PDB file of C-alpha atoms and ligand atoms in Angstrom:
ATOM      1  CA  MET A   1     -49.274 -77.728 -34.781  1.00  0.00           C
ATOM      2  CA  ASN A   2     -49.110 -75.201 -31.956  1.00  0.00           C
ATOM      3  CA  LEU A   3     -52.604 -74.900 -30.452  1.00  0.00           C
ATOM      4  CA  THR A   4     -51.479 -73.358 -27.168  1.00  0.00           C
ATOM      5  CA  ALA A   5     -52.860 -70.314 -25.389  1.00  0.00           C
ATOM      6  CA  ASN A   6     -52.084 -68.358 -22.249  1.00  0.00           C
ATOM      7  CA  ILE A   7     -54.437 -66.579 -19.873  1.00  0.00           C
ATOM      8  CA  ALA A   8     -53.189 -64.854 -16.717  1.00  0.00           C
ATOM      9  CA  GLY A   9     -49.976 -66.879 -16.736  1.00  0.00           C
ATOM     10  CA  PHE A  10     -51.780 -70.212 -17.178  1.00  0.00           C
ATOM     11  CA  ASN A  11     -50.680 -72.271 -20.161  1.00  0.00           C
ATOM     12  CA  PHE A  12     -53.228 -74.201 -22.161  1.00  0.00           C
ATOM     13  CA  ASP A  13     -51.849 -76.970 -24.398  1.00  0.00           C
ATOM     14  CA  HIS A  14     -55.114 -77.292 -26.303  1.00  0.00           C
ATOM     15  CA  ILE A  15     -57.643 -74.649 -27.297  1.00  0.00           C
ATOM     16  CA  LEU A  16     -60.829 -76.568 -26.473  1.00  0.00           C
ATOM     17  CA  LEU A  17     -62.746 -77.157 -23.266  1.00  0.00           C
ATOM     18  CA  ASN A  18     -66.322 -77.738 -22.154  1.00  0.00           C
ATOM     19  CA  ALA A  19     -68.734 -74.829 -21.755  1.00  0.00           C
ATOM     20  CA  ALA A  20     -69.943 -74.364 -18.181  1.00  0.00           C
ATOM     21  CA  GLY A  21     -73.014 -76.475 -17.550  1.00  0.00           C
ATOM     22  CA  VAL A  22     -72.146 -79.264 -19.960  1.00  0.00           C
ATOM     23  CA  VAL A  23     -70.485 -82.483 -18.688  1.00  0.00           C
ATOM     24  CA  CYS A  24     -69.246 -80.744 -15.549  1.00  0.00           C
ATOM     25  CA  GLN A  25     -71.780 -81.122 -12.759  1.00  0.00           C
ATOM     26  CA  THR A  26     -70.237 -84.159 -11.019  1.00  0.00           C
ATOM     27  CA  SER A  27     -66.627 -85.033 -10.250  1.00  0.00           C
ATOM     28  CA  ASP A  28     -66.842 -87.947 -12.712  1.00  0.00           C
ATOM     29  CA  GLU A  29     -67.950 -85.591 -15.481  1.00  0.00           C
ATOM     30  CA  LEU A  30     -65.236 -83.061 -14.632  1.00  0.00           C
ATOM     31  CA  ASP A  31     -62.678 -85.897 -14.592  1.00  0.00           C
ATOM     32  CA  SER A  32     -63.817 -87.021 -18.042  1.00  0.00           C
ATOM     33  CA  VAL A  33     -63.148 -83.566 -19.535  1.00  0.00           C
ATOM     34  CA  LEU A  34     -59.718 -83.424 -17.879  1.00  0.00           C
ATOM     35  CA  ALA A  35     -58.897 -86.951 -19.048  1.00  0.00           C
ATOM     36  CA  SER A  36     -59.372 -86.096 -22.737  1.00  0.00           C
ATOM     37  CA  ASP A  37     -56.077 -85.727 -24.626  1.00  0.00           C
ATOM     38  CA  TYR A  38     -57.711 -82.895 -26.588  1.00  0.00           C
ATOM     39  CA  THR A  39     -58.850 -80.467 -23.856  1.00  0.00           C
ATOM     40  CA  GLY A  40     -56.783 -77.598 -22.501  1.00  0.00           C
ATOM     41  CA  ALA A  41     -58.792 -77.096 -19.316  1.00  0.00           C
ATOM     42  CA  VAL A  42     -62.116 -77.769 -17.623  1.00  0.00           C
ATOM     43  CA  VAL A  43     -64.811 -75.446 -16.300  1.00  0.00           C
ATOM     44  CA  THR A  44     -67.157 -76.484 -13.494  1.00  0.00           C
ATOM     45  CA  LYS A  45     -70.922 -76.223 -13.517  1.00  0.00           C
ATOM     46  CA  SER A  46     -71.729 -72.788 -12.092  1.00  0.00           C
ATOM     47  CA  ALA A  47     -71.941 -73.141  -8.328  1.00  0.00           C
ATOM     48  CA  THR A  48     -74.466 -71.575  -5.972  1.00  0.00           C
ATOM     49  CA  PRO A  49     -73.830 -71.424  -2.221  1.00  0.00           C
ATOM     50  CA  SER A  50     -75.985 -74.522  -1.613  1.00  0.00           C
ATOM     51  CA  LEU A  51     -76.923 -77.561  -3.696  1.00  0.00           C
ATOM     52  CA  ARG A  52     -79.794 -76.893  -6.131  1.00  0.00           C
ATOM     53  CA  PRO A  53     -81.903 -79.529  -7.875  1.00  0.00           C
ATOM     54  CA  GLY A  54     -82.740 -77.021 -10.636  1.00  0.00           C
ATOM     55  CA  ASN A  55     -85.977 -76.651 -12.599  1.00  0.00           C
ATOM     56  CA  VAL A  56     -88.556 -79.340 -13.323  1.00  0.00           C
ATOM     57  CA  SER A  57     -88.134 -81.663 -16.329  1.00  0.00           C
ATOM     58  CA  PRO A  58     -88.314 -81.747 -19.281  1.00  0.00           C
ATOM     59  CA  ARG A  59     -85.733 -78.951 -19.130  1.00  0.00           C
ATOM     60  CA  TYR A  60     -83.389 -79.741 -22.043  1.00  0.00           C
ATOM     61  CA  HIS A  61     -84.266 -80.439 -25.675  1.00  0.00           C
ATOM     62  CA  GLU A  62     -82.341 -81.022 -28.881  1.00  0.00           C
ATOM     63  CA  LEU A  63     -83.968 -79.424 -31.922  1.00  0.00           C
ATOM     64  CA  THR A  64     -84.594 -81.564 -34.961  1.00  0.00           C
ATOM     65  CA  ASN A  65     -82.210 -81.177 -37.934  1.00  0.00           C
ATOM     66  CA  GLY A  66     -79.286 -80.429 -35.600  1.00  0.00           C
ATOM     67  CA  LEU A  67     -80.187 -76.746 -35.388  1.00  0.00           C
ATOM     68  CA  GLY A  68     -79.302 -76.502 -31.714  1.00  0.00           C
ATOM     69  CA  THR A  69     -80.593 -76.953 -28.190  1.00  0.00           C
ATOM     70  CA  ILE A  70     -82.872 -75.224 -25.716  1.00  0.00           C
ATOM     71  CA  ASN A  71     -82.448 -75.564 -21.963  1.00  0.00           C
ATOM     72  CA  SER A  72     -83.967 -74.309 -18.771  1.00  0.00           C
ATOM     73  CA  MET A  73     -81.899 -76.324 -16.331  1.00  0.00           C
ATOM     74  CA  GLY A  74     -82.276 -73.690 -13.608  1.00  0.00           C
ATOM     75  CA  LEU A  75     -78.757 -73.955 -12.190  1.00  0.00           C
ATOM     76  CA  PRO A  76     -78.796 -77.532 -10.909  1.00  0.00           C
ATOM     77  CA  ASN A  77     -75.469 -77.992  -9.110  1.00  0.00           C
ATOM     78  CA  GLU A  78     -73.889 -79.830  -6.209  1.00  0.00           C
ATOM     79  CA  GLY A  79     -73.282 -76.659  -4.207  1.00  0.00           C
ATOM     80  CA  PHE A  80     -70.230 -74.457  -3.672  1.00  0.00           C
ATOM     81  CA  ALA A  81     -68.464 -76.719  -1.144  1.00  0.00           C
ATOM     82  CA  TYR A  82     -68.549 -79.698  -3.540  1.00  0.00           C
ATOM     83  CA  TYR A  83     -66.787 -77.773  -6.316  1.00  0.00           C
ATOM     84  CA  MET A  84     -64.391 -76.125  -3.861  1.00  0.00           C
ATOM     85  CA  ASP A  85     -63.321 -79.609  -2.733  1.00  0.00           C
ATOM     86  CA  TYR A  86     -62.934 -80.733  -6.334  1.00  0.00           C
ATOM     87  CA  VAL A  87     -60.909 -77.769  -7.584  1.00  0.00           C
ATOM     88  CA  THR A  88     -58.600 -77.647  -4.568  1.00  0.00           C
ATOM     89  CA  GLN A  89     -57.971 -81.396  -4.361  1.00  0.00           C
ATOM     90  CA  LYS A  90     -57.751 -82.388  -8.027  1.00  0.00           C
ATOM     91  CA  GLN A  91     -54.263 -83.326  -9.169  1.00  0.00           C
ATOM     92  CA  THR A  92     -53.991 -82.182 -12.795  1.00  0.00           C
ATOM     93  CA  ASP A  93     -51.631 -80.355 -15.128  1.00  0.00           C
ATOM     94  CA  LYS A  94     -54.574 -78.553 -16.751  1.00  0.00           C
ATOM     95  CA  PRO A  95     -55.930 -75.230 -15.473  1.00  0.00           C
ATOM     96  CA  ILE A  96     -59.355 -75.381 -13.830  1.00  0.00           C
ATOM     97  CA  PHE A  97     -62.011 -72.694 -14.225  1.00  0.00           C
ATOM     98  CA  PHE A  98     -64.237 -72.503 -11.129  1.00  0.00           C
ATOM     99  CA  SER A  99     -67.585 -71.097 -12.288  1.00  0.00           C
ATOM    100  CA  VAL A 100     -69.812 -69.362  -9.748  1.00  0.00           C
ATOM    101  CA  ALA A 101     -73.319 -67.970 -10.214  1.00  0.00           C
ATOM    102  CA  GLY A 102     -74.810 -66.517  -7.075  1.00  0.00           C
ATOM    103  CA  LEU A 103     -78.477 -65.585  -7.199  1.00  0.00           C
ATOM    104  CA  SER A 104     -77.659 -62.188  -5.674  1.00  0.00           C
ATOM    105  CA  LYS A 105     -74.688 -59.861  -5.423  1.00  0.00           C
ATOM    106  CA  GLN A 106     -74.152 -60.985  -1.840  1.00  0.00           C
ATOM    107  CA  GLU A 107     -74.083 -64.661  -2.798  1.00  0.00           C
ATOM    108  CA  ASN A 108     -71.420 -63.919  -5.413  1.00  0.00           C
ATOM    109  CA  LEU A 109     -69.346 -61.882  -2.983  1.00  0.00           C
ATOM    110  CA  ASP A 110     -69.616 -64.563  -0.285  1.00  0.00           C
ATOM    111  CA  MET A 111     -68.413 -67.303  -2.643  1.00  0.00           C
ATOM    112  CA  LEU A 112     -65.592 -65.143  -3.994  1.00  0.00           C
ATOM    113  CA  HIS A 113     -64.434 -64.306  -0.460  1.00  0.00           C
ATOM    114  CA  LYS A 114     -64.214 -68.035   0.250  1.00  0.00           C
ATOM    115  CA  ILE A 115     -62.266 -68.629  -2.977  1.00  0.00           C
ATOM    116  CA  GLU A 116     -59.928 -65.740  -2.187  1.00  0.00           C
ATOM    117  CA  GLU A 117     -59.200 -67.223   1.249  1.00  0.00           C
ATOM    118  CA  SER A 118     -58.834 -70.796  -0.071  1.00  0.00           C
ATOM    119  CA  LYS A 119     -55.820 -72.520  -1.604  1.00  0.00           C
ATOM    120  CA  PHE A 120     -57.561 -72.585  -5.023  1.00  0.00           C
ATOM    121  CA  ASN A 121     -54.972 -71.668  -7.609  1.00  0.00           C
ATOM    122  CA  GLY A 122     -56.902 -71.737 -10.876  1.00  0.00           C
ATOM    123  CA  LEU A 123     -59.159 -69.243 -12.634  1.00  0.00           C
ATOM    124  CA  VAL A 124     -62.631 -68.101 -11.605  1.00  0.00           C
ATOM    125  CA  GLU A 125     -65.471 -67.534 -14.067  1.00  0.00           C
ATOM    126  CA  LEU A 126     -68.211 -65.308 -12.668  1.00  0.00           C
ATOM    127  CA  ASN A 127     -71.400 -66.221 -14.522  1.00  0.00           C
ATOM    128  CA  LEU A 128     -73.394 -62.999 -14.984  1.00  0.00           C
ATOM    129  CA  SER A 129     -75.684 -64.452 -17.615  1.00  0.00           C
ATOM    130  CA  CYS A 130     -77.822 -67.388 -16.478  1.00  0.00           C
ATOM    131  CA  PRO A 131     -81.179 -66.939 -18.245  1.00  0.00           C
ATOM    132  CA  ASN A 132     -83.098 -69.690 -16.492  1.00  0.00           C
ATOM    133  CA  VAL A 133     -83.787 -68.907 -12.862  1.00  0.00           C
ATOM    134  CA  PRO A 134     -87.437 -67.790 -12.646  1.00  0.00           C
ATOM    135  CA  GLY A 135     -87.633 -64.216 -11.385  1.00  0.00           C
ATOM    136  CA  LYS A 136     -83.884 -63.544 -11.771  1.00  0.00           C
ATOM    137  CA  PRO A 137     -82.834 -61.415 -14.751  1.00  0.00           C
ATOM    138  CA  GLN A 138     -79.552 -61.941 -16.585  1.00  0.00           C
ATOM    139  CA  THR A 139     -77.278 -59.700 -14.534  1.00  0.00           C
ATOM    140  CA  ALA A 140     -75.030 -58.521 -17.354  1.00  0.00           C
ATOM    141  CA  TYR A 141     -77.978 -56.926 -19.203  1.00  0.00           C
ATOM    142  CA  ASP A 142     -78.044 -54.465 -16.287  1.00  0.00           C
ATOM    143  CA  PHE A 143     -74.896 -52.399 -16.853  1.00  0.00           C
ATOM    144  CA  GLU A 144     -75.135 -50.463 -13.585  1.00  0.00           C
ATOM    145  CA  THR A 145     -75.428 -53.606 -11.451  1.00  0.00           C
ATOM    146  CA  THR A 146     -72.618 -55.285 -13.403  1.00  0.00           C
ATOM    147  CA  GLU A 147     -70.282 -52.374 -12.674  1.00  0.00           C
ATOM    148  CA  GLU A 148     -71.336 -52.335  -9.023  1.00  0.00           C
ATOM    149  CA  ILE A 149     -70.663 -56.069  -8.611  1.00  0.00           C
ATOM    150  CA  LEU A 150     -67.251 -55.884 -10.304  1.00  0.00           C
ATOM    151  CA  THR A 151     -66.286 -52.838  -8.217  1.00  0.00           C
ATOM    152  CA  GLU A 152     -66.991 -54.767  -5.031  1.00  0.00           C
ATOM    153  CA  VAL A 153     -65.364 -57.956  -6.311  1.00  0.00           C
ATOM    154  CA  PHE A 154     -62.108 -56.252  -7.228  1.00  0.00           C
ATOM    155  CA  SER A 155     -61.993 -54.398  -3.911  1.00  0.00           C
ATOM    156  CA  PHE A 156     -60.760 -57.685  -2.367  1.00  0.00           C
ATOM    157  CA  PHE A 157     -60.359 -60.382  -5.020  1.00  0.00           C
ATOM    158  CA  THR A 158     -56.798 -60.927  -6.263  1.00  0.00           C
ATOM    159  CA  LYS A 159     -56.936 -64.271  -8.109  1.00  0.00           C
ATOM    160  CA  PRO A 160     -57.464 -64.488 -11.901  1.00  0.00           C
ATOM    161  CA  LEU A 161     -61.141 -63.842 -12.622  1.00  0.00           C
ATOM    162  CA  GLY A 162     -63.224 -63.461 -15.756  1.00  0.00           C
ATOM    163  CA  VAL A 163     -66.897 -63.035 -16.562  1.00  0.00           C
ATOM    164  CA  LYS A 164     -69.329 -65.079 -18.638  1.00  0.00           C
ATOM    165  CA  LEU A 165     -71.544 -62.754 -20.637  1.00  0.00           C
ATOM    166  CA  PRO A 166     -74.897 -63.076 -22.324  1.00  0.00           C
ATOM    167  CA  PRO A 167     -75.067 -62.221 -26.027  1.00  0.00           C
ATOM    168  CA  TYR A 168     -75.521 -58.553 -26.924  1.00  0.00           C
ATOM    169  CA  PHE A 169     -77.327 -57.466 -30.073  1.00  0.00           C
ATOM    170  CA  ASP A 170     -76.611 -53.776 -30.543  1.00  0.00           C
ATOM    171  CA  ILE A 171     -73.403 -51.869 -31.184  1.00  0.00           C
ATOM    172  CA  VAL A 172     -74.140 -49.466 -28.351  1.00  0.00           C
ATOM    173  CA  HIS A 173     -74.412 -52.415 -25.973  1.00  0.00           C
ATOM    174  CA  PHE A 174     -71.018 -53.735 -27.116  1.00  0.00           C
ATOM    175  CA  ASP A 175     -69.616 -50.247 -26.423  1.00  0.00           C
ATOM    176  CA  ASN A 176     -71.277 -49.971 -23.015  1.00  0.00           C
ATOM    177  CA  ILE A 177     -70.299 -53.363 -21.644  1.00  0.00           C
ATOM    178  CA  ALA A 178     -66.711 -53.049 -22.952  1.00  0.00           C
ATOM    179  CA  ASN A 179     -66.346 -49.617 -21.322  1.00  0.00           C
ATOM    180  CA  ILE A 180     -67.352 -51.113 -18.003  1.00  0.00           C
ATOM    181  CA  LEU A 181     -65.224 -54.259 -18.293  1.00  0.00           C
ATOM    182  CA  ASN A 182     -62.153 -52.212 -19.239  1.00  0.00           C
ATOM    183  CA  LYS A 183     -62.270 -50.538 -15.814  1.00  0.00           C
ATOM    184  CA  PHE A 184     -61.318 -53.826 -14.116  1.00  0.00           C
ATOM    185  CA  PRO A 185     -58.287 -56.144 -14.095  1.00  0.00           C
ATOM    186  CA  LEU A 186     -60.224 -59.014 -15.649  1.00  0.00           C
ATOM    187  CA  ALA A 187     -58.224 -62.038 -16.788  1.00  0.00           C
ATOM    188  CA  PHE A 188     -60.734 -62.938 -19.484  1.00  0.00           C
ATOM    189  CA  VAL A 189     -64.204 -62.428 -20.879  1.00  0.00           C
ATOM    190  CA  ASN A 190     -66.247 -65.390 -22.107  1.00  0.00           C
ATOM    191  CA  ALA A 191     -68.864 -64.748 -24.826  1.00  0.00           C
ATOM    192  CA  ILE A 192     -71.537 -66.042 -25.150  1.00  0.00           C
ATOM    193  CA  ASN A 193     -73.897 -67.801 -22.785  1.00  0.00           C
ATOM    194  CA  SER A 194     -77.010 -69.241 -24.413  1.00  0.00           C
ATOM    195  CA  ILE A 195     -79.368 -66.795 -26.126  1.00  0.00           C
ATOM    196  CA  GLY A 196     -81.861 -66.363 -23.325  1.00  0.00           C
ATOM    197  CA  ASN A 197     -85.586 -66.962 -23.448  1.00  0.00           C
ATOM    198  CA  GLY A 198     -86.046 -68.546 -26.831  1.00  0.00           C
ATOM    199  CA  LEU A 199     -89.126 -70.648 -27.537  1.00  0.00           C
ATOM    200  CA  VAL A 200     -89.257 -73.963 -29.401  1.00  0.00           C
ATOM    201  CA  ILE A 201     -92.537 -75.644 -30.391  1.00  0.00           C
ATOM    202  CA  ASP A 202     -93.092 -79.324 -31.134  1.00  0.00           C
ATOM    203  CA  GLU A 203     -94.626 -79.772 -34.632  1.00  0.00           C
ATOM    204  CA  GLU A 204     -96.744 -82.794 -33.818  1.00  0.00           C
ATOM    205  CA  THR A 205     -98.343 -81.529 -30.630  1.00  0.00           C
ATOM    206  CA  ASP A 206     -98.179 -77.719 -30.932  1.00  0.00           C
ATOM    207  CA  THR A 207     -96.647 -77.794 -27.456  1.00  0.00           C
ATOM    208  CA  VAL A 208     -93.517 -76.217 -26.059  1.00  0.00           C
ATOM    209  CA  VAL A 209     -90.631 -78.681 -25.666  1.00  0.00           C
ATOM    210  CA  ILE A 210     -89.482 -77.792 -22.141  1.00  0.00           C
ATOM    211  CA  LYS A 211     -91.613 -77.344 -19.031  1.00  0.00           C
ATOM    212  CA  PRO A 212     -90.093 -74.498 -16.960  1.00  0.00           C
ATOM    213  CA  LYS A 213     -91.126 -70.886 -17.625  1.00  0.00           C
ATOM    214  CA  GLY A 214     -93.864 -71.862 -20.070  1.00  0.00           C
ATOM    215  CA  GLY A 215     -91.299 -73.229 -22.520  1.00  0.00           C
ATOM    216  CA  PHE A 216     -88.854 -70.291 -22.548  1.00  0.00           C
ATOM    217  CA  GLY A 217     -85.199 -71.284 -22.351  1.00  0.00           C
ATOM    218  CA  GLY A 218     -81.614 -70.592 -23.351  1.00  0.00           C
ATOM    219  CA  VAL A 219     -80.804 -71.450 -26.957  1.00  0.00           C
ATOM    220  CA  GLY A 220     -77.437 -72.907 -28.028  1.00  0.00           C
ATOM    221  CA  GLY A 221     -75.824 -74.731 -30.930  1.00  0.00           C
ATOM    222  CA  PRO A 222     -75.536 -73.870 -34.643  1.00  0.00           C
ATOM    223  CA  ILE A 223     -78.407 -71.337 -34.579  1.00  0.00           C
ATOM    224  CA  VAL A 224     -76.433 -69.076 -32.221  1.00  0.00           C
ATOM    225  CA  LYS A 225     -73.085 -69.185 -34.055  1.00  0.00           C
ATOM    226  CA  ALA A 226     -73.431 -65.859 -35.886  1.00  0.00           C
ATOM    227  CA  THR A 227     -74.365 -64.095 -32.649  1.00  0.00           C
ATOM    228  CA  ALA A 228     -71.486 -65.760 -30.789  1.00  0.00           C
ATOM    229  CA  LEU A 229     -68.932 -64.769 -33.432  1.00  0.00           C
ATOM    230  CA  ALA A 230     -70.232 -61.191 -33.477  1.00  0.00           C
ATOM    231  CA  ASN A 231     -69.882 -60.939 -29.698  1.00  0.00           C
ATOM    232  CA  VAL A 232     -66.345 -62.366 -29.678  1.00  0.00           C
ATOM    233  CA  ARG A 233     -65.314 -60.050 -32.510  1.00  0.00           C
ATOM    234  CA  ALA A 234     -66.996 -56.923 -31.106  1.00  0.00           C
ATOM    235  CA  LEU A 235     -65.606 -57.458 -27.615  1.00  0.00           C
ATOM    236  CA  ARG A 236     -62.102 -58.315 -28.865  1.00  0.00           C
ATOM    237  CA  GLN A 237     -62.087 -55.029 -30.783  1.00  0.00           C
ATOM    238  CA  ARG A 238     -63.128 -53.053 -27.692  1.00  0.00           C
ATOM    239  CA  LEU A 239     -61.459 -54.753 -24.715  1.00  0.00           C
ATOM    240  CA  SER A 240     -57.999 -54.016 -23.401  1.00  0.00           C
ATOM    241  CA  PRO A 241     -55.433 -56.468 -24.860  1.00  0.00           C
ATOM    242  CA  THR A 242     -54.710 -57.644 -21.304  1.00  0.00           C
ATOM    243  CA  ILE A 243     -58.208 -59.157 -21.147  1.00  0.00           C
ATOM    244  CA  LYS A 244     -58.225 -62.493 -22.969  1.00  0.00           C
ATOM    245  CA  MET A 245     -61.283 -63.835 -24.822  1.00  0.00           C
ATOM    246  CA  ILE A 246     -62.997 -67.186 -24.567  1.00  0.00           C
ATOM    247  CA  GLY A 247     -65.317 -67.904 -27.487  1.00  0.00           C
ATOM    248  CA  THR A 248     -68.398 -70.024 -26.858  1.00  0.00           C
ATOM    249  CA  GLY A 249     -71.391 -70.692 -29.056  1.00  0.00           C
ATOM    250  CA  GLY A 250     -72.298 -72.679 -32.140  1.00  0.00           C
ATOM    251  CA  VAL A 251     -69.189 -74.853 -32.318  1.00  0.00           C
ATOM    252  CA  THR A 252     -69.870 -78.122 -34.125  1.00  0.00           C
ATOM    253  CA  SER A 253     -66.862 -78.338 -36.465  1.00  0.00           C
ATOM    254  CA  GLY A 254     -63.178 -77.467 -36.644  1.00  0.00           C
ATOM    255  CA  ARG A 255     -64.178 -74.651 -38.985  1.00  0.00           C
ATOM    256  CA  ASP A 256     -66.343 -73.148 -36.223  1.00  0.00           C
ATOM    257  CA  VAL A 257     -63.380 -73.244 -33.814  1.00  0.00           C
ATOM    258  CA  TYR A 258     -61.208 -71.604 -36.490  1.00  0.00           C
ATOM    259  CA  GLU A 259     -63.775 -68.818 -36.983  1.00  0.00           C
ATOM    260  CA  HIS A 260     -63.934 -68.102 -33.246  1.00  0.00           C
ATOM    261  CA  VAL A 261     -60.134 -67.741 -33.305  1.00  0.00           C
ATOM    262  CA  LEU A 262     -60.295 -65.458 -36.362  1.00  0.00           C
ATOM    263  CA  CYS A 263     -62.647 -63.270 -34.305  1.00  0.00           C
ATOM    264  CA  GLY A 264     -60.113 -63.200 -31.477  1.00  0.00           C
ATOM    265  CA  ALA A 265     -60.831 -66.136 -29.174  1.00  0.00           C
ATOM    266  CA  ASP A 266     -57.896 -67.405 -27.112  1.00  0.00           C
ATOM    267  CA  LEU A 267     -59.795 -70.511 -26.003  1.00  0.00           C
ATOM    268  CA  VAL A 268     -62.981 -72.022 -27.442  1.00  0.00           C
ATOM    269  CA  GLU A 269     -65.675 -73.829 -25.480  1.00  0.00           C
ATOM    270  CA  VAL A 270     -68.089 -76.487 -26.673  1.00  0.00           C
ATOM    271  CA  GLY A 271     -71.571 -76.660 -25.147  1.00  0.00           C
ATOM    272  CA  SER A 272     -74.465 -78.120 -27.130  1.00  0.00           C
ATOM    273  CA  GLN A 273     -72.297 -80.299 -29.362  1.00  0.00           C
ATOM    274  CA  LEU A 274     -70.524 -81.756 -26.304  1.00  0.00           C
ATOM    275  CA  ALA A 275     -73.911 -82.600 -24.816  1.00  0.00           C
ATOM    276  CA  ILE A 276     -74.938 -84.282 -28.079  1.00  0.00           C
ATOM    277  CA  GLU A 277     -71.695 -86.023 -29.091  1.00  0.00           C
ATOM    278  CA  GLY A 278     -69.885 -86.647 -25.802  1.00  0.00           C
ATOM    279  CA  ILE A 279     -66.213 -86.316 -24.892  1.00  0.00           C
ATOM    280  CA  SER A 280     -64.983 -87.618 -28.276  1.00  0.00           C
ATOM    281  CA  VAL A 281     -66.098 -84.281 -29.785  1.00  0.00           C
ATOM    282  CA  PHE A 282     -62.823 -82.702 -28.621  1.00  0.00           C
ATOM    283  CA  GLU A 283     -60.663 -85.101 -30.643  1.00  0.00           C
ATOM    284  CA  ARG A 284     -62.787 -84.636 -33.757  1.00  0.00           C
ATOM    285  CA  LEU A 285     -62.814 -80.840 -33.493  1.00  0.00           C
ATOM    286  CA  GLU A 286     -59.080 -80.570 -32.833  1.00  0.00           C
ATOM    287  CA  LYS A 287     -58.264 -82.826 -35.772  1.00  0.00           C
ATOM    288  CA  GLU A 288     -60.564 -80.839 -38.072  1.00  0.00           C
ATOM    289  CA  LEU A 289     -59.006 -77.585 -36.853  1.00  0.00           C
ATOM    290  CA  THR A 290     -55.464 -78.884 -37.383  1.00  0.00           C
ATOM    291  CA  ALA A 291     -56.343 -79.981 -40.919  1.00  0.00           C
ATOM    292  CA  ILE A 292     -57.604 -76.472 -41.743  1.00  0.00           C
ATOM    293  CA  LEU A 293     -54.494 -74.812 -40.299  1.00  0.00           C
ATOM    294  CA  THR A 294     -52.199 -77.210 -42.170  1.00  0.00           C
ATOM    295  CA  GLU A 295     -54.020 -76.669 -45.446  1.00  0.00           C
ATOM    296  CA  LYS A 296     -53.726 -72.902 -45.042  1.00  0.00           C
ATOM    297  CA  GLY A 297     -50.027 -73.182 -44.214  1.00  0.00           C
ATOM    298  CA  TYR A 298     -50.155 -72.026 -40.587  1.00  0.00           C
ATOM    299  CA  ASN A 299     -47.978 -73.464 -37.825  1.00  0.00           C
ATOM    300  CA  SER A 300     -49.722 -71.858 -34.883  1.00  0.00           C
ATOM    301  CA  LEU A 301     -53.088 -70.465 -33.851  1.00  0.00           C
ATOM    302  CA  ASP A 302     -51.299 -67.237 -32.938  1.00  0.00           C
ATOM    303  CA  GLU A 303     -50.987 -66.558 -36.677  1.00  0.00           C
ATOM    304  CA  VAL A 304     -54.781 -66.671 -37.022  1.00  0.00           C
ATOM    305  CA  ARG A 305     -56.034 -65.086 -33.807  1.00  0.00           C
ATOM    306  CA  GLY A 306     -57.979 -61.898 -34.499  1.00  0.00           C
ATOM    307  CA  GLN A 307     -56.980 -61.921 -38.187  1.00  0.00           C
ATOM    308  CA  LEU A 308     -60.539 -61.743 -39.557  1.00  0.00           C
ATOM    309  CA  LYS A 309     -60.603 -59.786 -42.821  1.00  0.00           C
ATOM    310  CA  ILE A 310     -63.267 -57.227 -43.638  1.00  0.00           C
ATOM    311  CA  ILE A 311     -64.280 -55.850 -47.015  1.00  0.00           C
ATOM    312  CA  GLU A 312     -62.719 -52.399 -47.396  1.00  0.00           C
TER     313      GLU A 312
HETATM  314  O1  RRO B 401     -78.454 -73.939 -15.403  1.00  0.00           O
HETATM  315  C1  RRO B 401     -78.936 -73.300 -16.368  1.00  0.00           C
HETATM  316  O2  RRO B 401     -80.149 -73.268 -16.608  1.00  0.00           O
HETATM  317  C2  RRO B 401     -78.087 -72.502 -17.253  1.00  0.00           C
HETATM  318  C3  RRO B 401     -77.126 -71.616 -16.811  1.00  0.00           C
HETATM  319 BR1  RRO B 401     -76.656 -71.442 -15.020  1.00  0.00          BR
HETATM  320  C4  RRO B 401     -76.430 -70.803 -17.750  1.00  0.00           C
HETATM  321  O3  RRO B 401     -75.573 -69.974 -17.427  1.00  0.00           O
HETATM  322  N1  RRO B 401     -76.768 -70.943 -19.060  1.00  0.00           N
HETATM  323  C5  RRO B 401     -77.705 -71.813 -19.481  1.00  0.00           C
HETATM  324  O4  RRO B 401     -77.958 -71.899 -20.692  1.00  0.00           O
HETATM  325  N2  RRO B 401     -78.361 -72.601 -18.570  1.00  0.00           N
END
């Protein structure tokens, strides 16, 4: 079965990888994603210029009944230099996505200048959608600022770069963000980050389940799948064909991967379910996906990509 994809000249032998933030904060975790025979790439935890411990705990919770997860990690990461060392020194055949999430435009520009000047030869994912830093809004909900940042970035940045977006919930917002993104030579767009600022309450104690921000946090897992698919589909329909799509959100089965591809995803990332199940999730998902493709008589994911049917 051909499960390959290509983004900006990089070949991916498998469609799956981790979602930024999950099993990718330390070099050992990054190594474990790369070492899987069923991943096509790895993405780093979003880096800030300096090391951050993140928010207070408890800051991550798995909902009962497997509905999903809520997190308010608050961008804990080892700092830009740590990931720069990792991504420039790692010997691997798989492409590496270097995720960055500055807390201001200037922090993003400073990190991207350093990447531009470095020998890094992978892809960069600019995270414009972290919902969990107190006092910092999700950048990509501010269309003007998003356009301003990308204008400055592409005034000097020449390496393959994509953006990680928050979920959008209105057709006019799909139109607006796509119009802006189409103005830039983006390598890819990744949809979606967690659904920001959800609230989960513990039944026994009538208490929120995470401590930061009074219990508000980013929601992932099966409960966000419909929103994730809608964002992948809506953006695929609106973005220039030169901009590839990464689908993230609600992937717990091979069928979920298949549906992301139907909506137009070139690669598919696993977040909550990777946190819950561990690295072996990639083997299970790829085998389930292959079984579906075989049963339907396909030889390649290219035959499926974007082929979602609608009711005329
Ligand atoms: O670290 C986090 O709290 C976090 C980030 Br940066 C993000 O982009 N998405 C998320 O759900 N959590």
